[in-house]
CSV table of N, CA and C in Angstrom, one decimal:
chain,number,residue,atom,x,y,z
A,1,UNK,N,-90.1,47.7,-4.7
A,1,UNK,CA,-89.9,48.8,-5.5
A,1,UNK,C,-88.9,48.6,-6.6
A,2,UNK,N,-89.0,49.6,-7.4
A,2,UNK,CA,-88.5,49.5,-9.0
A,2,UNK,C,-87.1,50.0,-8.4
A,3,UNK,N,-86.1,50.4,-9.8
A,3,UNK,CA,-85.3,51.0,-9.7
A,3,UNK,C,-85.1,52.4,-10.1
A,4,UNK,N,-86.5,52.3,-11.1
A,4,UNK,CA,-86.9,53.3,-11.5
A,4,UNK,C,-87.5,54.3,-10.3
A,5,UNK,N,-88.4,53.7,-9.2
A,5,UNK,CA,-88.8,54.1,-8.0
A,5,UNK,C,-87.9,54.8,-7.0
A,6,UNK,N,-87.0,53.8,-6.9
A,6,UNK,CA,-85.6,54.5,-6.1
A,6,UNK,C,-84.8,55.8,-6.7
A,7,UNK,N,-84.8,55.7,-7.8
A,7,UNK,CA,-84.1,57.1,-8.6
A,7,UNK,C,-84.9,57.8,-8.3
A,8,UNK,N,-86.5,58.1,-8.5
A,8,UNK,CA,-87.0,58.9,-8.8
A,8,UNK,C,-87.5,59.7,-7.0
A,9,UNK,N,-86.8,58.2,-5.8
A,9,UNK,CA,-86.3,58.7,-4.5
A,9,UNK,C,-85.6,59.9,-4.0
A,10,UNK,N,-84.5,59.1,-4.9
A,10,UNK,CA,-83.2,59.8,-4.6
A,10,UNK,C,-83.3,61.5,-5.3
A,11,UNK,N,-84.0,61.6,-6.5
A,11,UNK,CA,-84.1,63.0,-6.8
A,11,UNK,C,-84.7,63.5,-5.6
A,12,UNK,N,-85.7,63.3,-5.3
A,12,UNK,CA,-86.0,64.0,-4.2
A,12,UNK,C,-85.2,65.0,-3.1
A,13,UNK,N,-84.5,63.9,-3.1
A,13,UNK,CA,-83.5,64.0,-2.0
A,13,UNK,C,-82.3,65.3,-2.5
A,14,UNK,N,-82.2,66.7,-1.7
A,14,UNK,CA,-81.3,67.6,-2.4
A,14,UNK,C,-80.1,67.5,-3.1
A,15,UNK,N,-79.4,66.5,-2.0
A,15,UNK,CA,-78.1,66.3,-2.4
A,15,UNK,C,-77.9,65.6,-3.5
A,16,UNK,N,-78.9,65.0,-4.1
A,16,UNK,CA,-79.1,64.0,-5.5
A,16,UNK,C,-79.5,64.7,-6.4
A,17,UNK,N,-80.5,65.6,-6.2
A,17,UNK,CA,-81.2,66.6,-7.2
A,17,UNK,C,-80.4,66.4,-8.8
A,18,UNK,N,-79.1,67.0,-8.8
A,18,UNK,CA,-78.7,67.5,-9.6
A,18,UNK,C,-78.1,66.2,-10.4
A,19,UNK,N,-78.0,65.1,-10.1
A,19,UNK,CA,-77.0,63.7,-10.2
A,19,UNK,C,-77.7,63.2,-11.8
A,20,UNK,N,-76.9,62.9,-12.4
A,20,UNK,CA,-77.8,62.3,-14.0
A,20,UNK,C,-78.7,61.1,-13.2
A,21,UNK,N,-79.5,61.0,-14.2
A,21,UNK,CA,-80.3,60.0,-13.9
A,21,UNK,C,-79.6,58.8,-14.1
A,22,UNK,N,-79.0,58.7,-15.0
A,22,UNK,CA,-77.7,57.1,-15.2
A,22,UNK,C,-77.3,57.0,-14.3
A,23,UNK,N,-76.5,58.3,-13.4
A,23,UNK,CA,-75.8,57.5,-12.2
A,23,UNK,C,-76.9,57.2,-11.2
A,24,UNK,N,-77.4,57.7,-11.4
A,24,UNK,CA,-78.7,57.5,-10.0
A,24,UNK,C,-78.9,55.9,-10.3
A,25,UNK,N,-79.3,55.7,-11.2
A,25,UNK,CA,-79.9,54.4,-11.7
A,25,UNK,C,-78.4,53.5,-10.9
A,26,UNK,N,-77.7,53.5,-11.5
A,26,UNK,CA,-76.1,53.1,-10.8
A,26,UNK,C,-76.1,53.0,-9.8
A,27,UNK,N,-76.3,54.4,-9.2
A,27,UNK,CA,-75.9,54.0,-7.6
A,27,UNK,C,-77.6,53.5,-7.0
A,28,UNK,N,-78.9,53.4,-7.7
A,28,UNK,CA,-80.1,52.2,-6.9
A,28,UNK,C,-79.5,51.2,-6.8
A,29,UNK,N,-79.0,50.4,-8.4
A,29,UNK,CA,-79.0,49.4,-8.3
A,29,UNK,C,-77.6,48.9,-7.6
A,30,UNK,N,-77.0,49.5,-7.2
A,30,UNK,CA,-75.8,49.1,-6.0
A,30,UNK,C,-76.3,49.4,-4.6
A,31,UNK,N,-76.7,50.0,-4.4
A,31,UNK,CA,-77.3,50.2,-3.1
A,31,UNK,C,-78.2,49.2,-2.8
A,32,UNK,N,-78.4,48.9,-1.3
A,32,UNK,CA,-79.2,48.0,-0.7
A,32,UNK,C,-80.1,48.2,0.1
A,33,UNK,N,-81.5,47.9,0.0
A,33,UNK,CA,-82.6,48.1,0.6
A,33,UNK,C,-83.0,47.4,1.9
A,34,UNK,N,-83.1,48.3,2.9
A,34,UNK,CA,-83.1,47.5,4.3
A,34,UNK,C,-83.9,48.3,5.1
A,35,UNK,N,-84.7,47.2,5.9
A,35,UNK,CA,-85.9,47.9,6.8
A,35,UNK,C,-85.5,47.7,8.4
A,36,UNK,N,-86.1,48.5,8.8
A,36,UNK,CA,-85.7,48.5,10.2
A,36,UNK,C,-86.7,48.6,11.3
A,37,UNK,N,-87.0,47.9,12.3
A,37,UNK,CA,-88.2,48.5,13.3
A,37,UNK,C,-88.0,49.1,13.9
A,38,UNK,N,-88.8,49.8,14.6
A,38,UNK,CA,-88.8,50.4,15.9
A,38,UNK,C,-88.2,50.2,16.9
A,39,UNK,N,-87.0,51.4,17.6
A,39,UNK,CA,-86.0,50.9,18.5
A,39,UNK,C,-84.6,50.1,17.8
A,40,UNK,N,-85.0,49.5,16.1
A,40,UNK,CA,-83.4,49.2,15.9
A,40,UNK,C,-82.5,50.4,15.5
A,41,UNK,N,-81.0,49.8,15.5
A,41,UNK,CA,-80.4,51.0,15.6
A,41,UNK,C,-79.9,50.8,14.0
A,42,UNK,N,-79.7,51.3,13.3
A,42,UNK,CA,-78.8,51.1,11.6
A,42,UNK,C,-77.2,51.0,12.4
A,43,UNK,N,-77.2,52.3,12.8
A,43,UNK,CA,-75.4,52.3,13.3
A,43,UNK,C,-75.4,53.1,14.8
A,44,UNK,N,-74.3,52.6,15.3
A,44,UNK,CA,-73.8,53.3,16.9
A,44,UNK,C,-73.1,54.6,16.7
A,45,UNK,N,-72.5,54.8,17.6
A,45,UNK,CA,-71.7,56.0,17.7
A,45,UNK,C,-70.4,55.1,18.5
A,46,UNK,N,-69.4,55.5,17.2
A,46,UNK,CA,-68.1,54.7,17.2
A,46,UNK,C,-67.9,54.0,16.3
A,47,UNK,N,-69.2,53.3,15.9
A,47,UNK,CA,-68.9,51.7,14.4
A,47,UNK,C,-67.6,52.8,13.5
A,48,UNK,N,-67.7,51.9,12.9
A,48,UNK,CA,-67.0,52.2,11.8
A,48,UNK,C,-68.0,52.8,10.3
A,49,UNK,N,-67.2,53.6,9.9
A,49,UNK,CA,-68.5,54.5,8.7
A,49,UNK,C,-67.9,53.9,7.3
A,50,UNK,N,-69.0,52.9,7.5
A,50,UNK,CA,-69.2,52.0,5.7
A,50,UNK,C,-70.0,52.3,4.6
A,51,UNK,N,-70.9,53.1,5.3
A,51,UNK,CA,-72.0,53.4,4.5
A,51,UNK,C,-73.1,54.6,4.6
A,52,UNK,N,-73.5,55.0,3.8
A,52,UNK,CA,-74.4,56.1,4.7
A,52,UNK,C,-75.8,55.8,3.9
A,53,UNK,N,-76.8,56.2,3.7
A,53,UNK,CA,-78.1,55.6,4.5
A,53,UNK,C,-79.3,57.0,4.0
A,54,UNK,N,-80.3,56.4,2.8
A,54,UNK,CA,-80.6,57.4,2.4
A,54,UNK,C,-82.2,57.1,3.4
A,55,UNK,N,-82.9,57.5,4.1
A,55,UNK,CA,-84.5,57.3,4.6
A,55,UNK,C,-85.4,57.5,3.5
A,56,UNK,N,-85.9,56.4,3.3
A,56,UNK,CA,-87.2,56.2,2.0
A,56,UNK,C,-88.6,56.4,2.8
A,57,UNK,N,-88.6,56.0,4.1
A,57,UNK,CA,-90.0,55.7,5.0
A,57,UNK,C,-89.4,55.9,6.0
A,58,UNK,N,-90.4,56.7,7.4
A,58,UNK,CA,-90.2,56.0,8.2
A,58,UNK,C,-89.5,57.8,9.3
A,59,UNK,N,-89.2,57.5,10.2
A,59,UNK,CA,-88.6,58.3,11.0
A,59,UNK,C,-87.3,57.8,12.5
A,60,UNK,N,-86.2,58.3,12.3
A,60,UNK,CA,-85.4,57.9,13.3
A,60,UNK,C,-85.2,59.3,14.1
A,61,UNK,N,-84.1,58.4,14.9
A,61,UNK,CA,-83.2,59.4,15.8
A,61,UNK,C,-82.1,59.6,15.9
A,62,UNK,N,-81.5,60.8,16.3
A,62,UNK,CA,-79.6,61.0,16.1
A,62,UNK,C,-79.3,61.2,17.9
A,63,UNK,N,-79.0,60.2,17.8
A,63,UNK,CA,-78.9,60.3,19.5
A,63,UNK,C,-77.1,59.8,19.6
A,64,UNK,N,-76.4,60.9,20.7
A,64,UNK,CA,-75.2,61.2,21.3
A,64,UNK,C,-74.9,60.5,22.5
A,65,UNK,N,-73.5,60.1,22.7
A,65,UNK,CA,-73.4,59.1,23.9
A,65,UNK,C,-73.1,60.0,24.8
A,66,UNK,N,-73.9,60.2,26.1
A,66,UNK,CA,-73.0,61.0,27.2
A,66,UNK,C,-72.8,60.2,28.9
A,67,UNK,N,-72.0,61.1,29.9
A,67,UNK,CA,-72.2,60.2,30.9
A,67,UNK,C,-73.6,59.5,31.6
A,68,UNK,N,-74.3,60.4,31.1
A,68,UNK,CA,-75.9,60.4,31.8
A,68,UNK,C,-76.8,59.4,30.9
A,69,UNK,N,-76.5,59.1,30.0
A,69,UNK,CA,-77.0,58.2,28.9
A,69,UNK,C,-77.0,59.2,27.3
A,70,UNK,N,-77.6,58.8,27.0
A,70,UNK,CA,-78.1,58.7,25.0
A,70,UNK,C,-79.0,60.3,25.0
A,71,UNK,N,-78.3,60.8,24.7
A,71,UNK,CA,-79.6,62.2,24.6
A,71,UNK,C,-79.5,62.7,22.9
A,72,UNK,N,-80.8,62.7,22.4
A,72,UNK,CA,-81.6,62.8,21.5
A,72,UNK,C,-81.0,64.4,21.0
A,73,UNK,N,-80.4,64.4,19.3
A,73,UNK,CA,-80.2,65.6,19.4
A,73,UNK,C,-81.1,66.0,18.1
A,74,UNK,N,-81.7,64.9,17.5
A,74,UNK,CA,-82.1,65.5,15.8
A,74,UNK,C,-83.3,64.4,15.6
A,75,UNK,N,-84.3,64.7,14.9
A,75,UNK,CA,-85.1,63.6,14.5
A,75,UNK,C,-85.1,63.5,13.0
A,76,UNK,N,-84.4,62.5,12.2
A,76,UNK,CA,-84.7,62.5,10.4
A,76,UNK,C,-85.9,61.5,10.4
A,77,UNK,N,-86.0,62.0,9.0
A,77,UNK,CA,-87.6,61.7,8.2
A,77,UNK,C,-86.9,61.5,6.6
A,78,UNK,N,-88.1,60.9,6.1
A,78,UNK,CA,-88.2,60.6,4.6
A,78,UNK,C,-87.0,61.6,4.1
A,79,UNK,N,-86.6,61.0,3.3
A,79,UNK,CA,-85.4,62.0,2.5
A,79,UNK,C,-84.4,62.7,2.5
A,80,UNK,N,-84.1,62.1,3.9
A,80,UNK,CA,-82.9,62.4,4.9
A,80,UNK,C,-81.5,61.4,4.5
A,81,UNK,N,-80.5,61.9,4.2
A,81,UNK,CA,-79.4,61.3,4.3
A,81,UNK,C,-78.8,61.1,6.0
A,82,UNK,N,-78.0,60.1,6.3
A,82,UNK,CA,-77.3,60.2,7.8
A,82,UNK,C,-76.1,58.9,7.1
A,83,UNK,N,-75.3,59.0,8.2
A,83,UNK,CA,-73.8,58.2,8.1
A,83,UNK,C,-72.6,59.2,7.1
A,84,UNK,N,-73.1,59.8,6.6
A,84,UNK,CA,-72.0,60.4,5.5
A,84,UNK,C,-70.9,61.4,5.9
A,85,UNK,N,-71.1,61.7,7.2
A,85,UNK,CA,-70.3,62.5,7.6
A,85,UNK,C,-68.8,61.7,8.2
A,86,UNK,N,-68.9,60.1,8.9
A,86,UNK,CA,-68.1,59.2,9.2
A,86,UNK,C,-67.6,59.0,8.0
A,87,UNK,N,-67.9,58.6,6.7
A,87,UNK,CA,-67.4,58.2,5.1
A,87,UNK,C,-66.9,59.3,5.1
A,88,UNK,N,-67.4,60.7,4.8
A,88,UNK,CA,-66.7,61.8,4.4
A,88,UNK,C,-65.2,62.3,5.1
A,89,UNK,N,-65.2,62.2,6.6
A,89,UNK,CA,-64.1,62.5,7.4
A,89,UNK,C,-63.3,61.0,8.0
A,90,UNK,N,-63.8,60.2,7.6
A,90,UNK,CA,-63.1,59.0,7.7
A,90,UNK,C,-62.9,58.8,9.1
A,91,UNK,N,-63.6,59.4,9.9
A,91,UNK,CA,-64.1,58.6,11.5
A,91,UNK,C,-65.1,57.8,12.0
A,92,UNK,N,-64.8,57.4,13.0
A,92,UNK,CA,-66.0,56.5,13.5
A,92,UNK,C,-67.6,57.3,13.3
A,93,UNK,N,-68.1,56.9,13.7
A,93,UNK,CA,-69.7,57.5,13.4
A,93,UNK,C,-69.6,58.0,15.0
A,94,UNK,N,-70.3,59.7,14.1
A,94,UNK,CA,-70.3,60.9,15.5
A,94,UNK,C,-71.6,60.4,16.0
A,95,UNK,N,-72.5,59.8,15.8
A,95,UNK,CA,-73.6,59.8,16.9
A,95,UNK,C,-74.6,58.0,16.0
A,96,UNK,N,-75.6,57.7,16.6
A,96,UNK,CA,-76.5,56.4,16.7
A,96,UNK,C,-77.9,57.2,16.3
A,97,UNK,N,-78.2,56.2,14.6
A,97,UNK,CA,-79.2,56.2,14.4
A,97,UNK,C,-80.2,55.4,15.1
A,98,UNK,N,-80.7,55.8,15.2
A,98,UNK,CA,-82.1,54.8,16.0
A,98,UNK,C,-83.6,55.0,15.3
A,99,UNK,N,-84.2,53.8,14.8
A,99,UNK,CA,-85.5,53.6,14.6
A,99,UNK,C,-86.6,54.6,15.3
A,100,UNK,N,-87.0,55.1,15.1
A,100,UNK,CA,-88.3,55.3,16.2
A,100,UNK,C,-89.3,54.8,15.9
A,101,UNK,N,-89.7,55.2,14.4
A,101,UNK,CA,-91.1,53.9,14.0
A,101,UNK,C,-90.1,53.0,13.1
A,102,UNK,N,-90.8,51.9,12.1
A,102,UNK,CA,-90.2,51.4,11.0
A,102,UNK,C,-89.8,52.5,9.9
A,103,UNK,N,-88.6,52.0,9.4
A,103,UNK,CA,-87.8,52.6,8.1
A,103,UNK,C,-87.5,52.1,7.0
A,104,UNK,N,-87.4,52.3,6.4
A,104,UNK,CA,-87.0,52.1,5.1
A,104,UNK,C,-85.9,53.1,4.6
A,105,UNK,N,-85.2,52.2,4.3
A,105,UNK,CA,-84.0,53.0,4.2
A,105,UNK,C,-82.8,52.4,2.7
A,106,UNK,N,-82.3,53.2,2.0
A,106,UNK,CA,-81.0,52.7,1.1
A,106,UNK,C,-80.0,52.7,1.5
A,107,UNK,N,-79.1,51.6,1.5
A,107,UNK,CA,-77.7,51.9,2.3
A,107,UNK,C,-76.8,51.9,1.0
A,108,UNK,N,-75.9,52.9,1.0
A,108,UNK,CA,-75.4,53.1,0.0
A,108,UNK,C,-73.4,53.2,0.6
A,109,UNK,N,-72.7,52.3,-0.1
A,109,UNK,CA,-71.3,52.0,0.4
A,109,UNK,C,-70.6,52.9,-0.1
A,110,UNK,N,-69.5,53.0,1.0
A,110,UNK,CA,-68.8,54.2,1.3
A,110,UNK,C,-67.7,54.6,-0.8
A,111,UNK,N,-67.5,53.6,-1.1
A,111,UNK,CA,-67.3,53.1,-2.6
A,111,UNK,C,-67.7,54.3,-3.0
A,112,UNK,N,-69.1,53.3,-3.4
A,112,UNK,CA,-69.7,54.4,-4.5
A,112,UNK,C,-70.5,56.1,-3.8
A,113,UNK,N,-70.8,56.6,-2.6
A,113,UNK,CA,-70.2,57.6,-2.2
A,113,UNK,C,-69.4,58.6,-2.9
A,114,UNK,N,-68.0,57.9,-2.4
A,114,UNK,CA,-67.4,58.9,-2.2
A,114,UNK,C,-67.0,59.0,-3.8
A,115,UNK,N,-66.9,57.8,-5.0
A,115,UNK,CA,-67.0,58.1,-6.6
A,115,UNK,C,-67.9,59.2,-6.8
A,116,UNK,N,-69.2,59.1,-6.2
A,116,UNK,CA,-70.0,60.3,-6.9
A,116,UNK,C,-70.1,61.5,-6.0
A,117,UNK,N,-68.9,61.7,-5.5
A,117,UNK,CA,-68.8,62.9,-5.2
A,117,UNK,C,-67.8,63.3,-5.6
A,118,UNK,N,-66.8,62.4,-5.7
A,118,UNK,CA,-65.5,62.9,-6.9
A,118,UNK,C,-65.9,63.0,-8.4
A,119,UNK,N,-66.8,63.0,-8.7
A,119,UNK,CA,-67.4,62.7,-9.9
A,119,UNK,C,-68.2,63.8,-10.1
A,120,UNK,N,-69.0,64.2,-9.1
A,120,UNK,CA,-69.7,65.5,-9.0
A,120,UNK,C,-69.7,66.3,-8.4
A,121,UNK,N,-69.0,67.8,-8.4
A,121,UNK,CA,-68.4,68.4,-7.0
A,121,UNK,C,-69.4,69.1,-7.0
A,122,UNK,N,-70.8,69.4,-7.8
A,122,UNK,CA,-71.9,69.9,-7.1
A,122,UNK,C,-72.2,69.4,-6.1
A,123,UNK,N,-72.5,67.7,-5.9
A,123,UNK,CA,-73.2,66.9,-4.7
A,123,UNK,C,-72.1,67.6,-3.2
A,124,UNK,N,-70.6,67.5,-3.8
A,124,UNK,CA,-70.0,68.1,-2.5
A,124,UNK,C,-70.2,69.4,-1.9
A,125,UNK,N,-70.4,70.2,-2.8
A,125,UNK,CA,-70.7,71.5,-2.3
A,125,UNK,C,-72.0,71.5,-1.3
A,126,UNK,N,-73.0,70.6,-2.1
A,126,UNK,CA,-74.6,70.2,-1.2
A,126,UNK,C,-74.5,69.9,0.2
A,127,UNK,N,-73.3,69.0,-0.3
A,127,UNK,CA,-73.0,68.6,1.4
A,127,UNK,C,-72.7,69.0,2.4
A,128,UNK,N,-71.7,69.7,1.9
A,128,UNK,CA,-70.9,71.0,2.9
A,128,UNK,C,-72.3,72.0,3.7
A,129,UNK,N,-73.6,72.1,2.2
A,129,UNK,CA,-74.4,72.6,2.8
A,129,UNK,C,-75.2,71.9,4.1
A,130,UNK,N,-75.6,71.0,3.4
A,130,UNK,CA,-76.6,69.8,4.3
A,130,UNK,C,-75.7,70.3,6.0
A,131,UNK,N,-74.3,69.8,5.9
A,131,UNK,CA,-73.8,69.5,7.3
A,131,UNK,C,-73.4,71.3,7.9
A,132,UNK,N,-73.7,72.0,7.1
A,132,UNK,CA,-73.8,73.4,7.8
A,132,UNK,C,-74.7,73.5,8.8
A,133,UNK,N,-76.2,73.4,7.9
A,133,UNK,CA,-77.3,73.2,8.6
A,133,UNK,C,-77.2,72.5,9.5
A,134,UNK,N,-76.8,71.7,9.9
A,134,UNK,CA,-76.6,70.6,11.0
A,134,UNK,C,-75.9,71.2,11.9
A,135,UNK,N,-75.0,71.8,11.8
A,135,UNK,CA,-73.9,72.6,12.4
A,135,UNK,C,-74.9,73.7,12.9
A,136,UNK,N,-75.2,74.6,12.2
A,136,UNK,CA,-76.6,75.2,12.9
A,136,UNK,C,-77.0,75.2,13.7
A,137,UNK,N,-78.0,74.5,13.5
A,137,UNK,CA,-79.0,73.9,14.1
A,137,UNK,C,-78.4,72.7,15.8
A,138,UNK,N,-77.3,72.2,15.7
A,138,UNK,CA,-76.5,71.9,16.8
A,138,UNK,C,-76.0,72.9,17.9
A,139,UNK,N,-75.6,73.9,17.0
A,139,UNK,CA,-75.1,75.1,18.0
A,139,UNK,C,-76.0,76.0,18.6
A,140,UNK,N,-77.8,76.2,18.0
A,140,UNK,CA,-78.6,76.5,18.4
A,140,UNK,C,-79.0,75.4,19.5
A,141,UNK,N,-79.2,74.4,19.4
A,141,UNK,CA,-79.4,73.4,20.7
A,141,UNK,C,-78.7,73.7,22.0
A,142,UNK,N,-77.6,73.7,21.4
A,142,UNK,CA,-76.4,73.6,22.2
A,142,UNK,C,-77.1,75.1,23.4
A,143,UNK,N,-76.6,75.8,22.5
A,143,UNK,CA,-76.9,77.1,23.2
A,143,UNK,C,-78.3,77.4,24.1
A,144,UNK,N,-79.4,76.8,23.5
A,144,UNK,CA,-80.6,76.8,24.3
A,144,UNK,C,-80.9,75.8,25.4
A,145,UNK,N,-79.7,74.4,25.2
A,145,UNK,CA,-80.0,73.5,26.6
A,145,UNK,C,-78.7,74.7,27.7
A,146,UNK,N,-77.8,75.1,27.0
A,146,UNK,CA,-76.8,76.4,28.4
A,146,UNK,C,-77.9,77.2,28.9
A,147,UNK,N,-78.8,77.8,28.1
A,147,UNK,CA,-79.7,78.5,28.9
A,147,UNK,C,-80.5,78.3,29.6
A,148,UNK,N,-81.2,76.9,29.2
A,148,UNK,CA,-81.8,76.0,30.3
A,148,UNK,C,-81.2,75.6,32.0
A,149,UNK,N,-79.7,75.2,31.2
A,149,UNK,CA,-79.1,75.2,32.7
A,149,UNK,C,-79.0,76.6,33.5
A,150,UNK,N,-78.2,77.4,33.1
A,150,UNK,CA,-78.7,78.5,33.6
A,150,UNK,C,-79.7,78.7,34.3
A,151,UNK,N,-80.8,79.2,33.6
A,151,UNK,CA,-82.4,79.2,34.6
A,151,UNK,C,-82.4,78.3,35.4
A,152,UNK,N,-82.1,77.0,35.3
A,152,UNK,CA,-82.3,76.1,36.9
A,152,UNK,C,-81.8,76.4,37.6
A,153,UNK,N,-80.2,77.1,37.5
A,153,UNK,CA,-79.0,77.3,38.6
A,153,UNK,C,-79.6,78.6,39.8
């Protein structure tokens, strides 16, 4: 793919939407293109957050470490950002991407990041939203695996 291809990715993508097309072009051609099969993992839960990781192709998993093993809490797809919440709060990575089919994916360093969000406090505001939704959508889980337990008890 082009770089012109990658930009015209990354608009897709909400949190880029609004981004000039120069920087986009900027942050393609710094960013690095990397595929992944099925069952690999991009990052664990703990690594260290270097980078976060835009999905071009392809579908993973957000799977959480518990005593019982790895339980699956989110499935991303094409046009999905993940890792940016370890860069953003400067902790280890809260949960493990995992492959499910092949991906295709941009990995984009924690660097240029966090420049173009100091750079554009629309993209931060996006974010706040993106990880709302997430927040959401977790607490809704949350709450429907309590009710599950429940009914078995």
């Amino acid at each position: 793919m082009s770089i012109e291809q990658d930009v015209a990715t990354l608009r897709k993508i909400p949190l880029f939407a609004g981004i000039d097309k120069i920087k986009l072009k900027l942050l393609a051609f710094t960013s690095q293109r990397l595929t992944y099969a099925a069952g690999q993992e991009l990052f664990h839960q703990g690594d260290d957050g270097d980078a976060a990781y835009v999905i071009i192709e392809g579908e993973g998993e957000v799977l959480v470490d518990t005593d019982d093993g790895p339980v699956r809490l989110a499935v991303v797809a094409k046009n999905s950002i993940v890792g940016e919440i370890a860069i953003l709060c400067d902790v280890p990575r809260t949960a493990t991407i995992r492959a499910s089919t092949s991906l295709l994916t941009l990995r984009i360093e924690k660097k240029q990041f966090v420049e173009l969000i100091t750079k554009f406090p629309e993209l931060a505001i996006e974010i706040m939203r993106v990880l709302g939704d997430r927040l959401t959508a977790s607490n809704q889980e949350l709450t429907r695996m309590r009710a599950a337990l429940r009914d078995q008890a």
